[in-house]
Each structure stands twice: as C-alpha cells, then as structure tokens.
C-alpha positions as YAML, in Angstrom:
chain: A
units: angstrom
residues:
- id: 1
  name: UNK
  ca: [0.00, 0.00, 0.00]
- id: 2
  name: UNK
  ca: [1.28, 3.33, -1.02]
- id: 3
  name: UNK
  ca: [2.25, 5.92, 2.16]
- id: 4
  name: UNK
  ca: [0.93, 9.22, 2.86]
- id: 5
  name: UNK
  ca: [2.66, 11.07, 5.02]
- id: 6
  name: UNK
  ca: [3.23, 14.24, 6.41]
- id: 7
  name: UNK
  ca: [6.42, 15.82, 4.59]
- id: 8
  name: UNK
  ca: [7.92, 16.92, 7.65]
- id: 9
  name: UNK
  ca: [7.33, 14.56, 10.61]
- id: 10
  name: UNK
  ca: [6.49, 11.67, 8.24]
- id: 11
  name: UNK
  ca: [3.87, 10.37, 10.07]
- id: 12
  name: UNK
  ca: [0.85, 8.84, 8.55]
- id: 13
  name: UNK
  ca: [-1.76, 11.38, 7.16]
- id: 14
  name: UNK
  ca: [-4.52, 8.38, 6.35]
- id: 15
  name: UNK
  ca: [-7.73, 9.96, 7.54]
- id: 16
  name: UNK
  ca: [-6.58, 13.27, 9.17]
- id: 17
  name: UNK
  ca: [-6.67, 16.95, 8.28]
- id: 18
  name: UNK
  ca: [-3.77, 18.16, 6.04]
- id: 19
  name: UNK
  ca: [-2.99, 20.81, 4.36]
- id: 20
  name: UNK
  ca: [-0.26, 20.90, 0.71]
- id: 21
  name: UNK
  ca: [2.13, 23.72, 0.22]
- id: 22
  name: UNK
  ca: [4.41, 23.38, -3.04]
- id: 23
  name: UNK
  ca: [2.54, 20.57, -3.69]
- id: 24
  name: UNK
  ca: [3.86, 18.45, -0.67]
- id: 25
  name: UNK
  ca: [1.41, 17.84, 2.69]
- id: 26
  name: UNK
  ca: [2.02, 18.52, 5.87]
- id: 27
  name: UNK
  ca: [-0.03, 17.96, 9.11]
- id: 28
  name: UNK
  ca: [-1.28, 20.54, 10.80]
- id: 29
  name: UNK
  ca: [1.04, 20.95, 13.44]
- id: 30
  name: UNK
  ca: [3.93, 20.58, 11.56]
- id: 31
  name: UNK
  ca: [2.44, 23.29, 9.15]
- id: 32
  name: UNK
  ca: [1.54, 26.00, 11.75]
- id: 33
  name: UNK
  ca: [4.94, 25.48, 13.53]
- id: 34
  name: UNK
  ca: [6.21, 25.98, 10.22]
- id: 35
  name: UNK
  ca: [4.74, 28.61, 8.41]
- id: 36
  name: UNK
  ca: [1.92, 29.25, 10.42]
- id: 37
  name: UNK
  ca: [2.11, 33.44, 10.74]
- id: 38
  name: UNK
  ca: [2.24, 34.82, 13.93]
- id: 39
  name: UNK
  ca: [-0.85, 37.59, 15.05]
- id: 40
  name: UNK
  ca: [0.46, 41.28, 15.47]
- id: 41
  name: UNK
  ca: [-2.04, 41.96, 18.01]
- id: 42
  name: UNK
  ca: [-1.93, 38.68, 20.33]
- id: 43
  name: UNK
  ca: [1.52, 37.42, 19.43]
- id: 44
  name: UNK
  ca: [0.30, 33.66, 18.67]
- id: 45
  name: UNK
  ca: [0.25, 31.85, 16.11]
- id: 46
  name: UNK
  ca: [-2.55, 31.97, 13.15]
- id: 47
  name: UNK
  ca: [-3.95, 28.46, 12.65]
- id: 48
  name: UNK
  ca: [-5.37, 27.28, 9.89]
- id: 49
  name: UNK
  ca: [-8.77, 26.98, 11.34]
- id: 50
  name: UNK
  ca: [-8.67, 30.89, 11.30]
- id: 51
  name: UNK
  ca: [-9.15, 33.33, 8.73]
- id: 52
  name: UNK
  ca: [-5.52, 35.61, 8.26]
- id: 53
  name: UNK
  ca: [-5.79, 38.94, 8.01]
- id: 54
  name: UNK
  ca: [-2.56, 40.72, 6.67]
- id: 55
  name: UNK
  ca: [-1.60, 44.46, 5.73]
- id: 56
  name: UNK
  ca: [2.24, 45.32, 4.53]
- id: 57
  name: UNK
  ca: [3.81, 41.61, 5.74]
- id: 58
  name: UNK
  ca: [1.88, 41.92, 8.73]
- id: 59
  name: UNK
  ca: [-1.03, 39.14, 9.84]
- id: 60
  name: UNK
  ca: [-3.64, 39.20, 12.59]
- id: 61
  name: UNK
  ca: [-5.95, 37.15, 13.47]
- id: 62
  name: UNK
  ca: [-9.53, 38.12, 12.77]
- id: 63
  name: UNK
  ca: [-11.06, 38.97, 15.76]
- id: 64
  name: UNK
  ca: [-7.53, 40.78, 16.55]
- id: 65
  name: UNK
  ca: [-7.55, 43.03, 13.36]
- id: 66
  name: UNK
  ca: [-8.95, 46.51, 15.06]
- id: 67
  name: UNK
  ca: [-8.46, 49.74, 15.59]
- id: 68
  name: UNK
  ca: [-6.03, 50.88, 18.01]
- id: 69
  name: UNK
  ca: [-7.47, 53.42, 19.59]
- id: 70
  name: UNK
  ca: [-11.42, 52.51, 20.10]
- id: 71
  name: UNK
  ca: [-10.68, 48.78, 19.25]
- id: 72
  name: UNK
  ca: [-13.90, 48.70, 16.62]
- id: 73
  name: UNK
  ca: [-12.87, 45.85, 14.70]
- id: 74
  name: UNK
  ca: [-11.33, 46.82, 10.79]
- id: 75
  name: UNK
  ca: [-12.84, 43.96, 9.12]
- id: 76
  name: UNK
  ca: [-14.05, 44.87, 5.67]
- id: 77
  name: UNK
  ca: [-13.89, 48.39, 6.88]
- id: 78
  name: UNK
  ca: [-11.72, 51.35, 5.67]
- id: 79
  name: UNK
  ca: [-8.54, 52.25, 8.02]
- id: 80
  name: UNK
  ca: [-5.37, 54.08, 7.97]
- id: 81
  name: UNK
  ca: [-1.80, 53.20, 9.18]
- id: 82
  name: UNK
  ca: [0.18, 55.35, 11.89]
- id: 83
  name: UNK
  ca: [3.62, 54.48, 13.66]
- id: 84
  name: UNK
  ca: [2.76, 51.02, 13.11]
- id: 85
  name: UNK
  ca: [-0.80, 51.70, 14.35]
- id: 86
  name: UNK
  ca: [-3.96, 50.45, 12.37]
- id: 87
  name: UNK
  ca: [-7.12, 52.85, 13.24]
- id: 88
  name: UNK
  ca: [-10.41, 53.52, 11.75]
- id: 89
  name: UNK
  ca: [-11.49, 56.47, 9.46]
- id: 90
  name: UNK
  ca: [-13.00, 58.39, 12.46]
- id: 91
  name: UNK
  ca: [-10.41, 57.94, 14.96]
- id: 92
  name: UNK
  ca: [-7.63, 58.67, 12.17]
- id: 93
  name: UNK
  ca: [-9.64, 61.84, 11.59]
- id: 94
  name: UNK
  ca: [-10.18, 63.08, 15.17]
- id: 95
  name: UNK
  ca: [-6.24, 62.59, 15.99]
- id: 96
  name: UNK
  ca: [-4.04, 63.06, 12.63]
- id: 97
  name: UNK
  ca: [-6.48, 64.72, 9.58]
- id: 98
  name: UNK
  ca: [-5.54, 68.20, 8.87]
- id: 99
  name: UNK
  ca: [-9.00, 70.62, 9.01]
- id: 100
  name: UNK
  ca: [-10.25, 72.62, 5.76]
- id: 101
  name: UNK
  ca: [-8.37, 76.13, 6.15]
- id: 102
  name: UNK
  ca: [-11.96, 77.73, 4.70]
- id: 103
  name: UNK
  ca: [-15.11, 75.06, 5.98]
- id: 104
  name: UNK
  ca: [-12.60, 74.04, 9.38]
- id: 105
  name: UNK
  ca: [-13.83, 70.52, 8.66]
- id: 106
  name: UNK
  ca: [-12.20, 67.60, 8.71]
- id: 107
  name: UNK
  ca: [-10.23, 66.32, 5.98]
- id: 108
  name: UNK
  ca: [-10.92, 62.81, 5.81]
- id: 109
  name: UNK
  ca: [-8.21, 59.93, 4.15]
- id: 110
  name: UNK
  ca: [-7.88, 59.31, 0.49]
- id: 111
  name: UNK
  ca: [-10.07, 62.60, -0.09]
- id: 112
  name: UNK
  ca: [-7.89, 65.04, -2.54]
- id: 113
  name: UNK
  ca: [-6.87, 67.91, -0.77]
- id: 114
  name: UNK
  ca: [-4.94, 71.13, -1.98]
- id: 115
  name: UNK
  ca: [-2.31, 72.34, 0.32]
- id: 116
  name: UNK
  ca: [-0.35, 75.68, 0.66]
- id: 117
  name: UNK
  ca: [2.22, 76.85, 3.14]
- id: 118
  name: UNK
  ca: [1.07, 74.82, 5.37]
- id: 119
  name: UNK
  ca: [-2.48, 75.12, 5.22]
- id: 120
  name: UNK
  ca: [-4.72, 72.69, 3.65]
- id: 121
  name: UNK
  ca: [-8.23, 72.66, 2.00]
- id: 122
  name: UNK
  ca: [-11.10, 70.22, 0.73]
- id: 123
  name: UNK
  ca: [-10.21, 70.49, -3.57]
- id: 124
  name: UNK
  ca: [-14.10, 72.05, -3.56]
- id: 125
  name: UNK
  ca: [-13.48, 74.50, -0.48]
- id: 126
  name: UNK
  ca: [-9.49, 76.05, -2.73]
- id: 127
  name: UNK
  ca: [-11.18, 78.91, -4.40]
- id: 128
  name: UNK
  ca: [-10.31, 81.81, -5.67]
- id: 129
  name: UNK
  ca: [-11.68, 85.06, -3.59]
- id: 130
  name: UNK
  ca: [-12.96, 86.70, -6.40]
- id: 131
  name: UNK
  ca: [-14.82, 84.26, -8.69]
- id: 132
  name: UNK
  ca: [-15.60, 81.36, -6.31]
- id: 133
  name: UNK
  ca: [-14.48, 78.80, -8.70]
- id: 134
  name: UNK
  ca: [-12.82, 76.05, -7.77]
- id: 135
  name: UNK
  ca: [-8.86, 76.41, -8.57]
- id: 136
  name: UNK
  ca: [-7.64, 73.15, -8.52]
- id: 137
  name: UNK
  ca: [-4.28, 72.46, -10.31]
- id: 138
  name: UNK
  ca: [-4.48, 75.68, -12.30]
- id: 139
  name: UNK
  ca: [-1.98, 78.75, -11.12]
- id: 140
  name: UNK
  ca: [-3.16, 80.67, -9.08]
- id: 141
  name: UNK
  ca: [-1.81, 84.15, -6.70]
- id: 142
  name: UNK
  ca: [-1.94, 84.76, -3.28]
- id: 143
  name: UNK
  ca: [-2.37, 88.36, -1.79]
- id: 144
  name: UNK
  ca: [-3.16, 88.90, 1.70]
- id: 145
  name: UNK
  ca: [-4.25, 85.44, 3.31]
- id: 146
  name: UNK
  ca: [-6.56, 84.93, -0.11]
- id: 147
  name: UNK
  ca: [-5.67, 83.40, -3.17]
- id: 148
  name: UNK
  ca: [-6.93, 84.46, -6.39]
- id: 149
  name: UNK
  ca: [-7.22, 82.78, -9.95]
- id: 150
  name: UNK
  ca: [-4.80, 84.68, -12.43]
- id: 151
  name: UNK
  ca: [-7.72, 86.04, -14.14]
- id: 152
  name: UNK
  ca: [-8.81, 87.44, -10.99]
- id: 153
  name: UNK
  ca: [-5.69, 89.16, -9.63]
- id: 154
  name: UNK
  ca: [-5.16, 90.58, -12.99]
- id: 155
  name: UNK
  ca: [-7.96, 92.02, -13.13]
- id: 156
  name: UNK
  ca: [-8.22, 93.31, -9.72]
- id: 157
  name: UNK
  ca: [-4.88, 94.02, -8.10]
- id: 158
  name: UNK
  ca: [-1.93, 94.13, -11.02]
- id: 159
  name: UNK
  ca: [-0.13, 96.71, -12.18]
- id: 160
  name: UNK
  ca: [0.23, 97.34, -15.61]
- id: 161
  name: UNK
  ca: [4.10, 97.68, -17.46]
- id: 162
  name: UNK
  ca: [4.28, 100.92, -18.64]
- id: 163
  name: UNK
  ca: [5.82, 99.67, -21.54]
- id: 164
  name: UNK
  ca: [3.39, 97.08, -23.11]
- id: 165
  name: UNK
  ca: [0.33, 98.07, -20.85]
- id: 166
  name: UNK
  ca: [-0.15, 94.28, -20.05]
- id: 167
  name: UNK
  ca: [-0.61, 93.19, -16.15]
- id: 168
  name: UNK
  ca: [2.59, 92.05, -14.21]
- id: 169
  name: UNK
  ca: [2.02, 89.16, -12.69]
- id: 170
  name: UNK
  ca: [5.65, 87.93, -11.25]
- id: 171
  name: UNK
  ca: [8.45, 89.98, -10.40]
- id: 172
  name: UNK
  ca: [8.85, 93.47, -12.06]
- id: 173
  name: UNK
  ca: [11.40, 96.39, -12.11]
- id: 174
  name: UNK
  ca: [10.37, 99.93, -10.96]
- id: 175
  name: UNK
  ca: [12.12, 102.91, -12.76]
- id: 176
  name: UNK
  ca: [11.25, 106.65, -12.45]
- id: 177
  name: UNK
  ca: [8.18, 104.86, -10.14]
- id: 178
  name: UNK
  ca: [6.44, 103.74, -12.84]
- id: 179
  name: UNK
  ca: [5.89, 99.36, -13.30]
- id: 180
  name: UNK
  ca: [7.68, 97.80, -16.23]
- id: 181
  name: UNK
  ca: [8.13, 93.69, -16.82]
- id: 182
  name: UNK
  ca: [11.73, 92.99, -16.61]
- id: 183
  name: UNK
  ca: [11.30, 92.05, -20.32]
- id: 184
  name: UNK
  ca: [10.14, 95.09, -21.20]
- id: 185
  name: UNK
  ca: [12.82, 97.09, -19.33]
- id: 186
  name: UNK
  ca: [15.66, 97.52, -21.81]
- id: 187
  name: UNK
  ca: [18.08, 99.81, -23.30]
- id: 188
  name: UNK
  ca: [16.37, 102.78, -25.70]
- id: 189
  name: UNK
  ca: [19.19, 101.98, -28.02]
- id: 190
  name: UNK
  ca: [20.72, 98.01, -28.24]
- id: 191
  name: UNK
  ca: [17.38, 96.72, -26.75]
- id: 192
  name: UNK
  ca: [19.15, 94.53, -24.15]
- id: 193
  name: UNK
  ca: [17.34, 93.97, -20.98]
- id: 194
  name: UNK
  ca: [18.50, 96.74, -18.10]
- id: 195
  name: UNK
  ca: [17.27, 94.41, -15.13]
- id: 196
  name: UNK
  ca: [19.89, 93.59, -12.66]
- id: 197
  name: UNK
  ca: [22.35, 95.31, -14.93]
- id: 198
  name: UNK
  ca: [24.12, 98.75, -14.70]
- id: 199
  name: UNK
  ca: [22.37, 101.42, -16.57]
- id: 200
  name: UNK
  ca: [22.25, 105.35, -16.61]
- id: 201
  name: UNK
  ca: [19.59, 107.53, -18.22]
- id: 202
  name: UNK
  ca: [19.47, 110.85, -20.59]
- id: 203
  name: UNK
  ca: [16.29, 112.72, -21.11]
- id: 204
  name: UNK
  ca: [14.53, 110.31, -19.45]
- id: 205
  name: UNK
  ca: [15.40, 107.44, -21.07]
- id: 206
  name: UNK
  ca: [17.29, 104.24, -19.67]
- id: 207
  name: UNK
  ca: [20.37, 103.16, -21.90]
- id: 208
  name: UNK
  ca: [23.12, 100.32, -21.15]
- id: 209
  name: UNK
  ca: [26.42, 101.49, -20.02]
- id: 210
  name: UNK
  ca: [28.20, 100.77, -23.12]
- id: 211
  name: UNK
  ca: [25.31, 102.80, -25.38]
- id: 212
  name: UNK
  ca: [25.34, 105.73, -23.47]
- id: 213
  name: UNK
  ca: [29.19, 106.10, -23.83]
- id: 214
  name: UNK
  ca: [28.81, 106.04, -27.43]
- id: 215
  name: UNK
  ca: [26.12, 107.74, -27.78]
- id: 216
  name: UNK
  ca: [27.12, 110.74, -25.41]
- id: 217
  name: UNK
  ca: [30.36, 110.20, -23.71]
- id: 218
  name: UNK
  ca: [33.25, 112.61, -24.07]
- id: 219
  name: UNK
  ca: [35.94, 111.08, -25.95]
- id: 220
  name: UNK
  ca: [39.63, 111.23, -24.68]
- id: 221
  name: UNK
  ca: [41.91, 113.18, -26.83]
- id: 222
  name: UNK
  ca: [44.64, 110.98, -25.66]
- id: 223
  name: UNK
  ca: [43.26, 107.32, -26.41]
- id: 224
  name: UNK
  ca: [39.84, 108.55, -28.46]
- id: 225
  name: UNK
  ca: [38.02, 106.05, -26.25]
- id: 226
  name: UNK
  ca: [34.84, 107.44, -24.14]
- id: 227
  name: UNK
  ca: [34.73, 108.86, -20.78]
- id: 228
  name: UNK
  ca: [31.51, 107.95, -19.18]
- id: 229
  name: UNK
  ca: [32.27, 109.99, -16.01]
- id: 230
  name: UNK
  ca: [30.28, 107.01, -14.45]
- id: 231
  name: UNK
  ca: [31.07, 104.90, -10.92]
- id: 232
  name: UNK
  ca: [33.19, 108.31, -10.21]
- id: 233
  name: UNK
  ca: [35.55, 108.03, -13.20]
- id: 234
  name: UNK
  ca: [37.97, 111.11, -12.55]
- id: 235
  name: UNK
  ca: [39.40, 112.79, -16.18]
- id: 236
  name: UNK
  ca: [40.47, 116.34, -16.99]
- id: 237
  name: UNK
  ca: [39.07, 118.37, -18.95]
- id: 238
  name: UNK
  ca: [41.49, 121.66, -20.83]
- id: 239
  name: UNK
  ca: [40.31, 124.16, -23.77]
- id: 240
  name: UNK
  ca: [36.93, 121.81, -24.85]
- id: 241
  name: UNK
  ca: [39.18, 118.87, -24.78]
- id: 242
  name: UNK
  ca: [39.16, 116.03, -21.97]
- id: 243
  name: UNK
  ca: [41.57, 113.02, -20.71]
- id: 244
  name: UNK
  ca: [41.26, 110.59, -18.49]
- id: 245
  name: UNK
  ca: [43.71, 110.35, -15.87]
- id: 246
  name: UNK
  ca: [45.71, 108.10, -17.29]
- id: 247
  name: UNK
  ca: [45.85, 109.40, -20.22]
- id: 248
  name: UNK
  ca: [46.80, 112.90, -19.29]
- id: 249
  name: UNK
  ca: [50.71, 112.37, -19.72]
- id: 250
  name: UNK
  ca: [53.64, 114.33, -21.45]
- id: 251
  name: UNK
  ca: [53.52, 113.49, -25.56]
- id: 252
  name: UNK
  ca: [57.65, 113.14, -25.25]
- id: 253
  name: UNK
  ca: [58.34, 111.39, -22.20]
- id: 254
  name: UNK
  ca: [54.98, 109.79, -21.08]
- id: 255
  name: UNK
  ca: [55.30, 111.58, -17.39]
- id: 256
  name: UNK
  ca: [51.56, 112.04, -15.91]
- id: 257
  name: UNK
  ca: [50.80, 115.53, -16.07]
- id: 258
  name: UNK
  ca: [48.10, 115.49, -13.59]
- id: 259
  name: UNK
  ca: [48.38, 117.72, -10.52]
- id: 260
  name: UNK
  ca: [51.35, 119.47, -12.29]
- id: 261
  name: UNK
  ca: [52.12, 122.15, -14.73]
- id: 262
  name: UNK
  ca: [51.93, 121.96, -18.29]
- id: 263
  name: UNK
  ca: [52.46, 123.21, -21.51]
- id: 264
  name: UNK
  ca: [50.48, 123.10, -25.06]
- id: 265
  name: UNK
  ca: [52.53, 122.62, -28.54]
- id: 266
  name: UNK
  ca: [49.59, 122.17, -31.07]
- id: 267
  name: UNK
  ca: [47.00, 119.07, -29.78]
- id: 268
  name: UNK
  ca: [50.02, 118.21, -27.98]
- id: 269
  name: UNK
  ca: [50.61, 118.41, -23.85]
- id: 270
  name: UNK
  ca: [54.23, 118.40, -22.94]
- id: 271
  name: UNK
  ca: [55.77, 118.79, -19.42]
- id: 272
  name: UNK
  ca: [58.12, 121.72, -18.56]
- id: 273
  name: UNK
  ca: [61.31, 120.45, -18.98]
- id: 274
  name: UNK
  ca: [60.18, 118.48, -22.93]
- id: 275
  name: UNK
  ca: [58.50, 122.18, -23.18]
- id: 276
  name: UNK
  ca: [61.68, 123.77, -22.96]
- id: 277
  name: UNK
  ca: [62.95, 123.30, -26.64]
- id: 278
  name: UNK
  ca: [59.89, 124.54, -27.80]
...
C-alpha cells in the first residue's frame, strides 16, 4: 500500500486533516509550527482553522484586526496606518487629519486635498476670492491670506508695465516709479534687458552702459576712447578737450601731467622740462 505522510514529521496522514504547500502535505502541526504566521495583536500563532488577516507583511488574526485606539474591529472596513498603528477612518480623523483652512472641517483619508504653506483645503473649499471657482491644479496668486485665480488678480490688483500696458504678474522692475516687466525694461538703443544690470539715463530714457558712452560720452583726446564719467571716473578736462587720468601724460616722455604744470605745442601736452625746446 502506497504511504501518505506528512512531509515533515512523516507520520501517517490516512484519515486526518492536512494541508499541501508546493505541492507536498504537511499535518497541521507541523504546518503552523512551520509557516503558520504569527498575530500582530496577540503574538500567537494563526492556525489554519482561522481566517488571516494581513496588511504590509503583517497578519492578525480576525477577531484581533482593530483599531487601536477605540478597538472597533477593521474587518471589511476602511482604516489608515500610523507608527505602526492600524485605526479607523473616524479615529484617524479626530487625531491626525488636517481641518479645511476655509469650511474648518475635517479632511478625511484618500479625499484630494490642496495644500499651501502649510495650510490645507477640501479640492471644492481652494477657491479663488474673487470668482468662487474652484482652482484646482491651475496657477493661481496669493495676496493677503486669499488666493486668487490669475484672471482674478489681474484684473483686480496688477499693475500694468508701462511699456506694453499688459498686467505684471511675477516679479517686475520699478524705474522713475512707474511698473515695467523685466522684459520690457531695456536699453532705448541696443534693446538689451536693463534688469539687474548697470544702466544710466538721458532725457529720461534708460540706456546700457556701453550705449550711453557712445552715444554721449566725451571722448579722450589721448586714447579717443569714451569717458563715461560714471562709478566716479575722474578725467580732466582743458580748452573743450578732456583726458582721463591716465591718459593725461607728457607726448615726449609719457610723465603724468596730472596735478602738475603743463604746456600746449599744437593738440600736444608736454611737461616743462620736454617744453623747454619749444
């Protein structure tokens, strides 16, 4: 006669209760000392006369699967996990949910919320202060503890760039008090954006450093190139004709004239003792 017998133990399974894993049996003792999973609540073992429960490689018996704080039992129920804690909707709630910044109710788990600086608020309750509609995912701009749609704000609290008369929305430069987008804010000549960048103006109008020398600078009659008299750029100036510092030196011997005496010979400057043959 052919044996049956428990894989493990090896004794004779011929009219008990068995069970098969990987297609070998094993009696039941030998199978919940085994692999029998062990209850997170009561610490014993989960036979196979009982139902296991498991959540994230954890198992509990059924009667022991409830909530931790009022112990209502989480079978076929909805729960959330804390510190290793399983509790219902309404005790979750009471202890953890954040509340709706605008209705102050709860918000419940696995309900889409919209949260801002800390705050948070029911996706219906996130409006914007103007309109009422419901923002959502779209952009939106807060100004004092409300938040607007963009539509909104534009319409009721943006200044407009002087430039393009369109609203500013982000950012912004101020010049001569008046509100320009940075984009908009560039040199009357080259067109090259002034923001965050050096610039001087002439009749009102803004110009990059290097435009305004060439539009208006003095130019040196020792190395032709401009003197912006900018960031406190000392030169001299002699008969409608201007240096800069350094290039205010003696035509023979290169000696800097500045702070001394001089003499003229033509365009030329010479020092007294080179002036002497003259």
């Amino acid at each position: 006669m052919e044996r049956f017998d428990c894989h493990h133990c090896e004794e004779s399974l011929f009219g008990k209760k068995y069970i098969l894993r990987e297609e070998s049996p094993y009696c039941v003792g030998c199978f919940e000392a085994l692999y029998a999973s062990t209850c997170e609540e009561c610490g014993k073992p989960i036979g196979c006369d009982c139902k296991d429960l498991s959540y994230k490689d954890r198992h509990w018996h059924e009667a022991c699967f409830h909530c931790s704080r009022c112990e209502s039992s989480l079978v076929d129920k909805p729960f959330a996990a804390k510190e290793d804690q399983l509790l219902c909707t309404d005790c979750y709630s009471h202890e953890y949910s954040s509340r709706c910044q605008e209705c102050k109710k709860t918000i419940m788990p696995g309900t889409r919320k919209m949260e801002y600086k800390g705050s948070s608020w029911h996706e219906t309750c996130f409006t914007c202060h103007r309109c009422q509609q419901p923002i959502g995912t779209k952009s939106f701009i807060p100004k004092d503890e409300q938040n607007f749609c963009v539509p909104c704000y534009e319409k009721q609290h943006a200044l407009h760039c002087v430039q393009c008369k369109k609203p500013i929305t982000a950012g912004g430069v101020t010049y001569r008090e008046q509100p320009w987008h940075k984009e908009c804010f560039v040199c009357t000549a080259c067109k090259k954006p002034l923001s965050g960048q050096r610039f001087t103006s002439r009749d009102e109008f803004a110009y990059c450093l290097d435009c305004f020398c060439d539009l208006y600078a003095k130019k040196c009659a020792g190395c032709t190139n401009p003197i912006s008299g900018l960031g406190g750029t000392k030169y001299i100036s002699f008969e409608e004709r201007q240096w800069h510092n350094d290039c205010f030196n003696c035509k023979k011997c290169s000696l800097s004239l500045v702070g001394r005496g001089f003499l003229t010979e033509r365009d030329d400057i010479l020092c007294p003792d080179c002036g002497k043959d003259i």
